[in-house]
mmCIF file with all atom_site columns, C-alpha atoms in Angstrom:
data_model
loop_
_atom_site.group_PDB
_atom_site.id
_atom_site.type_symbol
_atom_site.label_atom_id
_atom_site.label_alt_id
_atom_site.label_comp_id
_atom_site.label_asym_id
_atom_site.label_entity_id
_atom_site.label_seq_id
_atom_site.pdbx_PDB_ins_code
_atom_site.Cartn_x
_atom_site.Cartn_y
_atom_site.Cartn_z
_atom_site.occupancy
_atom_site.B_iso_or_equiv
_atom_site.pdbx_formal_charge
_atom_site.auth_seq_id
_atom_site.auth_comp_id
_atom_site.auth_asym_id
_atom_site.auth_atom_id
_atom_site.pdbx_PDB_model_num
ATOM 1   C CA . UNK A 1 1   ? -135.214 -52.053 -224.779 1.00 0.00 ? 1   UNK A CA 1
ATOM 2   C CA . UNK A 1 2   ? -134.621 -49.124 -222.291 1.00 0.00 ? 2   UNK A CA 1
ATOM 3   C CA . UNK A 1 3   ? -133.868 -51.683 -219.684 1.00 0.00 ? 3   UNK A CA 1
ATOM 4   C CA . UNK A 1 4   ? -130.770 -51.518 -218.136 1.00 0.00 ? 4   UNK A CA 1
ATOM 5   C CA . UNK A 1 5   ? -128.251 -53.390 -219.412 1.00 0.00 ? 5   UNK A CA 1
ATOM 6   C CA . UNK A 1 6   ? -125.027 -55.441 -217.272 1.00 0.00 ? 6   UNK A CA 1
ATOM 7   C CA . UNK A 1 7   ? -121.761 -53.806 -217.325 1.00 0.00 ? 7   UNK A CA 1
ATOM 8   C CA . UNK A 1 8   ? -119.673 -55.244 -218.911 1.00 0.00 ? 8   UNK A CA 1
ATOM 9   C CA . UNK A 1 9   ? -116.473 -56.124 -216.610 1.00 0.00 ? 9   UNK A CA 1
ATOM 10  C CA . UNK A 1 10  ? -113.161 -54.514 -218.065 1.00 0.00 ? 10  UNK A CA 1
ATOM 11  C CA . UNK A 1 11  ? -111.084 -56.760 -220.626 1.00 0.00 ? 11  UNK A CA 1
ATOM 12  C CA . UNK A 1 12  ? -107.852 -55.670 -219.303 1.00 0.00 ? 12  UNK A CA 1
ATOM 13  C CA . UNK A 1 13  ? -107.302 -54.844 -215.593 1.00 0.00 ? 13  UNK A CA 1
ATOM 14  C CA . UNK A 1 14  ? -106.233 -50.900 -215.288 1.00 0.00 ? 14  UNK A CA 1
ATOM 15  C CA . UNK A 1 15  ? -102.415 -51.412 -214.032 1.00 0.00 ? 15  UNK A CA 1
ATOM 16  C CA . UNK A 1 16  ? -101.737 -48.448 -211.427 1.00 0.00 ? 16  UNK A CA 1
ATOM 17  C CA . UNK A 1 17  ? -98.020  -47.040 -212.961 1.00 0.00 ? 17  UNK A CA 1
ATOM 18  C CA . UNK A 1 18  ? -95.853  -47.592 -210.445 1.00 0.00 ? 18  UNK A CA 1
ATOM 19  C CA . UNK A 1 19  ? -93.791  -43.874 -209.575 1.00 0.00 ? 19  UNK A CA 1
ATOM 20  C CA . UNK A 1 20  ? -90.554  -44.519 -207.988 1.00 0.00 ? 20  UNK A CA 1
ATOM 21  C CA . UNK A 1 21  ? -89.597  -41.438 -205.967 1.00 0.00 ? 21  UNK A CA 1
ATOM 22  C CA . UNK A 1 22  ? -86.473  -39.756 -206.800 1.00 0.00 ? 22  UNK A CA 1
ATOM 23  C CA . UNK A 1 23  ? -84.493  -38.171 -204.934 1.00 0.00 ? 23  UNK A CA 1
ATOM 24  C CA . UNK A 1 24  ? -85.599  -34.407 -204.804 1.00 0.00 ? 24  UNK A CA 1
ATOM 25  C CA . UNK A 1 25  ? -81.654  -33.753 -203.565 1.00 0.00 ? 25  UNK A CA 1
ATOM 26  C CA . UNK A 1 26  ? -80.165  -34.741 -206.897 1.00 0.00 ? 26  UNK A CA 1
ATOM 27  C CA . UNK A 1 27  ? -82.935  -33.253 -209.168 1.00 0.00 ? 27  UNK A CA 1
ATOM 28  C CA . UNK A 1 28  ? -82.217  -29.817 -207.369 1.00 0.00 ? 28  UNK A CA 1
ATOM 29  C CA . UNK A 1 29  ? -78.130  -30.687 -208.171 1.00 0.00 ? 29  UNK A CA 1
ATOM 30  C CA . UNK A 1 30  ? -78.437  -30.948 -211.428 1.00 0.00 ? 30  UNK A CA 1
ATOM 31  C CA . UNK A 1 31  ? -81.204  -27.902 -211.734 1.00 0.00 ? 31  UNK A CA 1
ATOM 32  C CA . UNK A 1 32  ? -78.503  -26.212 -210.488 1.00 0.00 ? 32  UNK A CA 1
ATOM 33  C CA . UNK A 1 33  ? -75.642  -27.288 -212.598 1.00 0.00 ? 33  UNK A CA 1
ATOM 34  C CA . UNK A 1 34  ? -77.716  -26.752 -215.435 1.00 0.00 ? 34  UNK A CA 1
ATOM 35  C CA . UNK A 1 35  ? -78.375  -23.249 -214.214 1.00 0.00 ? 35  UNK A CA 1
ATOM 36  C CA . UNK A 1 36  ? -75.100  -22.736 -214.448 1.00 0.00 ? 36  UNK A CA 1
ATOM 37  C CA . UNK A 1 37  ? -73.855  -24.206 -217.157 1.00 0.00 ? 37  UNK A CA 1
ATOM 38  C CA . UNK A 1 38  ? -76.625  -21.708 -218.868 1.00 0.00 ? 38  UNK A CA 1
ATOM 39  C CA . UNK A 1 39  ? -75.264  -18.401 -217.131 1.00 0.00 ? 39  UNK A CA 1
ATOM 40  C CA . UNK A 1 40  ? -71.962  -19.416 -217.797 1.00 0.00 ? 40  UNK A CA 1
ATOM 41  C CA . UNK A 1 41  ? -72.691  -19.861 -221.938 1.00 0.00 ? 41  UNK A CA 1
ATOM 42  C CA . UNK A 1 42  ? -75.004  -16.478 -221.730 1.00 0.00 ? 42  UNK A CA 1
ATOM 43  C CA . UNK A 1 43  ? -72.085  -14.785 -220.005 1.00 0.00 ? 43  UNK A CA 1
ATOM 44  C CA . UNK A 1 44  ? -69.336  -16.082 -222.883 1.00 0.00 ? 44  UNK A CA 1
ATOM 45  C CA . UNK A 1 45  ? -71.940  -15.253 -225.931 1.00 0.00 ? 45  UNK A CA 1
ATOM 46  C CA . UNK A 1 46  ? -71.914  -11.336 -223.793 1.00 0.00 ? 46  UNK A CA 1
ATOM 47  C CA . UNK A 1 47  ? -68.376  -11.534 -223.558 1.00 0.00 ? 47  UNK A CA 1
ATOM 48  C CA . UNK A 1 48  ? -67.973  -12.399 -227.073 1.00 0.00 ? 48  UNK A CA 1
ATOM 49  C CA . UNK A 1 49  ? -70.325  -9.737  -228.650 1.00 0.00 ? 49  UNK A CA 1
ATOM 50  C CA . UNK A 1 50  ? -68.460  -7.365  -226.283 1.00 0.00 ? 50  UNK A CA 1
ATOM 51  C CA . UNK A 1 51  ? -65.557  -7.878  -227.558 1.00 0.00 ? 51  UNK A CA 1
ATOM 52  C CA . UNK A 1 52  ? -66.479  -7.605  -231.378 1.00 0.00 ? 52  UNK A CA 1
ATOM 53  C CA . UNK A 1 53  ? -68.130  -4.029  -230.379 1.00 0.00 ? 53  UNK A CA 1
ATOM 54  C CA . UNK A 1 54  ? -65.442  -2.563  -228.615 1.00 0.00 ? 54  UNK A CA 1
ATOM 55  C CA . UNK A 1 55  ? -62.873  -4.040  -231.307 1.00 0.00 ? 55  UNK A CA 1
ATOM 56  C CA . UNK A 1 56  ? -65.422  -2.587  -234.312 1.00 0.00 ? 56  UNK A CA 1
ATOM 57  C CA . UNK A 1 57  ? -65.045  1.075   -231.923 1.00 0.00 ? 57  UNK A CA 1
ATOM 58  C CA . UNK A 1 58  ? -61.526  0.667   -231.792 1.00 0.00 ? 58  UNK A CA 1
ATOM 59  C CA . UNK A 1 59  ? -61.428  0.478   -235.729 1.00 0.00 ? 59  UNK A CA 1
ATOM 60  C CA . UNK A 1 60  ? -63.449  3.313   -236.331 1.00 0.00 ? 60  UNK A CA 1
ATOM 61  C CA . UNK A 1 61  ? -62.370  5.921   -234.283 1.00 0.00 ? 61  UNK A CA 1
ATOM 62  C CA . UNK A 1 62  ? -59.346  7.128   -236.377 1.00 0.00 ? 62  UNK A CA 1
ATOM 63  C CA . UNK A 1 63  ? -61.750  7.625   -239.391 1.00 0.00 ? 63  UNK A CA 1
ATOM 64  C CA . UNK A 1 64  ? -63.922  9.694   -237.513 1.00 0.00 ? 64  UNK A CA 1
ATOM 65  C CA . UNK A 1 65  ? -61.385  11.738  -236.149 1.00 0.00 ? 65  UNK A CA 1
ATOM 66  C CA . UNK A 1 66  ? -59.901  12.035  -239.629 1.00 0.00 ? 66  UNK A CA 1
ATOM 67  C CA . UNK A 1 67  ? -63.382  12.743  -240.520 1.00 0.00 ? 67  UNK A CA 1
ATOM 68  C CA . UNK A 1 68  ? -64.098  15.667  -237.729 1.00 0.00 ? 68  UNK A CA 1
ATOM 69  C CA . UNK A 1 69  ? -60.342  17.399  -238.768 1.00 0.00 ? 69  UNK A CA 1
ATOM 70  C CA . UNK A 1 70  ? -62.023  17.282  -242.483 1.00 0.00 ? 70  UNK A CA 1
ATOM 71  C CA . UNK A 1 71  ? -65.115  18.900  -241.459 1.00 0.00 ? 71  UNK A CA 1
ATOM 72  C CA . UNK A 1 72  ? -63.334  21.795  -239.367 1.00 0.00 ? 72  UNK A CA 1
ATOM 73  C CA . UNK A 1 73  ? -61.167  22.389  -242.084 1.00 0.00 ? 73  UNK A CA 1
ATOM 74  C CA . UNK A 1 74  ? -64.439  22.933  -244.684 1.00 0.00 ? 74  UNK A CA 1
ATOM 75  C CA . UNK A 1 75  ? -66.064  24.951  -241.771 1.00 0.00 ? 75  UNK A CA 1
ATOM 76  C CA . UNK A 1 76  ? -63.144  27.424  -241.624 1.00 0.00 ? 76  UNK A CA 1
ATOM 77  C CA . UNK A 1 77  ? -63.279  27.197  -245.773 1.00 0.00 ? 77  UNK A CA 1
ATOM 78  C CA . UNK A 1 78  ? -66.944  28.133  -245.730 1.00 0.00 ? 78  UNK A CA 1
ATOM 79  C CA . UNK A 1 79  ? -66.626  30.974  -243.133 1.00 0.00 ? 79  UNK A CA 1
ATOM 80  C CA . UNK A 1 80  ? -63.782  32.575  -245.276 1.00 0.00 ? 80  UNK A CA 1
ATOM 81  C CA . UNK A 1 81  ? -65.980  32.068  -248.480 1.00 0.00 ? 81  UNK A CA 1
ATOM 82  C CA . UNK A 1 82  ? -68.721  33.877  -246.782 1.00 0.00 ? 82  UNK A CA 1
ATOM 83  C CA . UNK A 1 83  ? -67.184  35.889  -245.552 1.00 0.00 ? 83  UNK A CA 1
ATOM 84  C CA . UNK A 1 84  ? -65.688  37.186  -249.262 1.00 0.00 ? 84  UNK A CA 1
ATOM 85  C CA . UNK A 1 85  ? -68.993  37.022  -250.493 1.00 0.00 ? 85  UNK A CA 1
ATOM 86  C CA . UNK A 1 86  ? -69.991  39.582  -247.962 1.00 0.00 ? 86  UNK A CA 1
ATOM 87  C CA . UNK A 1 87  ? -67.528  42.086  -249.183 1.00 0.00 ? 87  UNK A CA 1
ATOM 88  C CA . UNK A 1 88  ? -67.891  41.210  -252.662 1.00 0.00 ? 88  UNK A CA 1
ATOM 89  C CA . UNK A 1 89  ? -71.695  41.883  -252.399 1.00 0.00 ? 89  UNK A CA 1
ATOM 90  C CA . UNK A 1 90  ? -71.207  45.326  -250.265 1.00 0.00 ? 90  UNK A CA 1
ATOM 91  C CA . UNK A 1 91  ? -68.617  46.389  -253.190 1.00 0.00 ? 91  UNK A CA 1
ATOM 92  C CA . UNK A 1 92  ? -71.216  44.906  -256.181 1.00 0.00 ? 92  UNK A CA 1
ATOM 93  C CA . UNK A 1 93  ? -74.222  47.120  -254.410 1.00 0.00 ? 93  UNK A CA 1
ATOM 94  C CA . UNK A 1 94  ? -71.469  49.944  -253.801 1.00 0.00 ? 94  UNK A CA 1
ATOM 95  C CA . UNK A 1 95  ? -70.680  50.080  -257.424 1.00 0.00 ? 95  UNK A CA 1
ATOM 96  C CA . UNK A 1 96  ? -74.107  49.619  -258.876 1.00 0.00 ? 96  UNK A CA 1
ATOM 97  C CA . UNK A 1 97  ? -75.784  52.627  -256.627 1.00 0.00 ? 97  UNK A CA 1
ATOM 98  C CA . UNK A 1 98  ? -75.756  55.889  -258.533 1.00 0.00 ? 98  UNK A CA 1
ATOM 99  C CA . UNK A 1 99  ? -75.497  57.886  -255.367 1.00 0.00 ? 99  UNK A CA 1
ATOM 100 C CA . UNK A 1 100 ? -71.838  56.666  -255.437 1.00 0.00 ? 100 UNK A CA 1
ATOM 101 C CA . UNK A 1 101 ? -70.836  56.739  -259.135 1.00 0.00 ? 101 UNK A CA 1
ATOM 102 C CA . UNK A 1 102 ? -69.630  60.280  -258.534 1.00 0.00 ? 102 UNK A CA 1
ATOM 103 C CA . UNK A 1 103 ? -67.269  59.341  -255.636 1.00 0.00 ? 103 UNK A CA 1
ATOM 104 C CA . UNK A 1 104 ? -66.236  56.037  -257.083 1.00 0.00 ? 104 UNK A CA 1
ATOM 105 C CA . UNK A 1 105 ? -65.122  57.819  -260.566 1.00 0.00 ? 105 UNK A CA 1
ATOM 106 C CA . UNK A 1 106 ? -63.119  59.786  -258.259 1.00 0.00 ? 106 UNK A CA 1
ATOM 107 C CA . UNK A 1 107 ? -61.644  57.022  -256.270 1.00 0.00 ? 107 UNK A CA 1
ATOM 108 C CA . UNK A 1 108 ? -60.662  55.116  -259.447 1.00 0.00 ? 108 UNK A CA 1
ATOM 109 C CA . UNK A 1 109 ? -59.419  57.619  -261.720 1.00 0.00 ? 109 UNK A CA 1
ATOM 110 C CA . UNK A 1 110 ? -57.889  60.659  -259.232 1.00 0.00 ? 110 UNK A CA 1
ATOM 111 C CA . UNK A 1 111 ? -60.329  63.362  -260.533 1.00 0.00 ? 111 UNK A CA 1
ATOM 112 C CA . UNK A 1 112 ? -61.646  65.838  -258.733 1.00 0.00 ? 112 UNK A CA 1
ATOM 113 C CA . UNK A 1 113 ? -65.025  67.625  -258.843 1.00 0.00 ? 113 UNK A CA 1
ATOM 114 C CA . UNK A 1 114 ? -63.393  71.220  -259.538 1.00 0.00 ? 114 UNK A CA 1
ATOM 115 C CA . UNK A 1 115 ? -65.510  72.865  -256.497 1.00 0.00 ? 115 UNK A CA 1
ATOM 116 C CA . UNK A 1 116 ? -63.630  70.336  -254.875 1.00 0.00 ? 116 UNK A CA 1
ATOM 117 C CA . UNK A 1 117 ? -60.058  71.222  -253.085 1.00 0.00 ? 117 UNK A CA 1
ATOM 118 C CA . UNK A 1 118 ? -57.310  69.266  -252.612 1.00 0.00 ? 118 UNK A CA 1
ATOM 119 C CA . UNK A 1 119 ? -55.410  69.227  -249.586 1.00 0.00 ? 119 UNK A CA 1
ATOM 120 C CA . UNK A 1 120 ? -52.359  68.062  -249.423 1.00 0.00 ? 120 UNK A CA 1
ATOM 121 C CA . UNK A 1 121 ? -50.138  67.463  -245.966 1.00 0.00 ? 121 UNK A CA 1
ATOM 122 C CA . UNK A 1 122 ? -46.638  68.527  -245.086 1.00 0.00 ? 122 UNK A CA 1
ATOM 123 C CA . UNK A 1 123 ? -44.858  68.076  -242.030 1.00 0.00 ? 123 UNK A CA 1
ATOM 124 C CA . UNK A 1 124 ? -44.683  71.596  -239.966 1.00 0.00 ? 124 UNK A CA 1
ATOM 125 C CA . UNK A 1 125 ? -40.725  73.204  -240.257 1.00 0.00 ? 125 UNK A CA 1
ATOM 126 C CA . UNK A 1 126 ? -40.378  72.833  -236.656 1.00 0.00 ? 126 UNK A CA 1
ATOM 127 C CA . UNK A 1 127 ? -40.754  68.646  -236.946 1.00 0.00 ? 127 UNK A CA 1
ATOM 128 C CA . UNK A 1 128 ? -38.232  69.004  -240.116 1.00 0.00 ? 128 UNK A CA 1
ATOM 129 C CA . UNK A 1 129 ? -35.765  71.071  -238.429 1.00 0.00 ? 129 UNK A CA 1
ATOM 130 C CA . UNK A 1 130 ? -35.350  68.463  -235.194 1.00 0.00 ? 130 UNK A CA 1
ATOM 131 C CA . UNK A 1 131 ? -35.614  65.188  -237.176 1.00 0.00 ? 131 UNK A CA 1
ATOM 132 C CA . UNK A 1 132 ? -32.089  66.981  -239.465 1.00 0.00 ? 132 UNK A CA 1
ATOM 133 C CA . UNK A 1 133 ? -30.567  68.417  -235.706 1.00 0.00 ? 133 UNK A CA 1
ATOM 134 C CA . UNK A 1 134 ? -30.796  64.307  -234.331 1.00 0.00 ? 134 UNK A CA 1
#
């Protein structure tokens, strides 16, 4: 039972495939030519996405120029407005303090505390006398 038993002999004789040598010369041709033709479709697909980007640039640099003269103009807008509220707030806490209501009554309405005097200018004679002489 554990004996050994004959081998059996093949049923079909193991054919040996045949390689035909090419020629390494024309392999490396073509390699090449393929190489090429491959760098040649990379460079057109570059060429073409190129050209979309730089046309999409050229398209969109009047609106942002149009958009930059926009945002200036708002700038200088806001800068005025803040400015205004800046002397609208001074004259709001000017009005409001009661350190001032004295002198703002005064400014407003043209009375005068009576301990108060009023001066009032007049050119000197001598300035009269040379502006009727010219």
């Amino acid at each position: 039972m554990n004996a050994f038993q004959p081998s059996r002999p093949p049923l079909q004789p193991i054919q040996t495939h045949r390689v035909t040598p090419r020629p390494k010369r024309r392999l490396r041709q073509r390699s090449y030519q393929v190489m090429a033709l491959e760098t040649i479709a990379k460079i057109g697909v570059n060429l073409v996405i190129s050209g979309a980007a730089i046309s999409a640039l050229i398209q969109l640099l009047p609106y942002h120029w149009s958009q930059q003269d926009k945002l200036r103009a708002i700038r200088i807008d806001v800068k005025q407005m803040e400015e205004r509220v800046y002397q609208l707030q001074t004259e709001f806490s000017r009005n409001f303090d009661p350190r001032q209501a004295n002198m703002i009554r005064q400014e407003q309405g043209y009375r005068f505390d009576p301990n108060q005097r009023q001066v009032v200018f007049q050119k000197d004679m001598t300035e009269i006398e040379q502006a009727q002489s010219n």
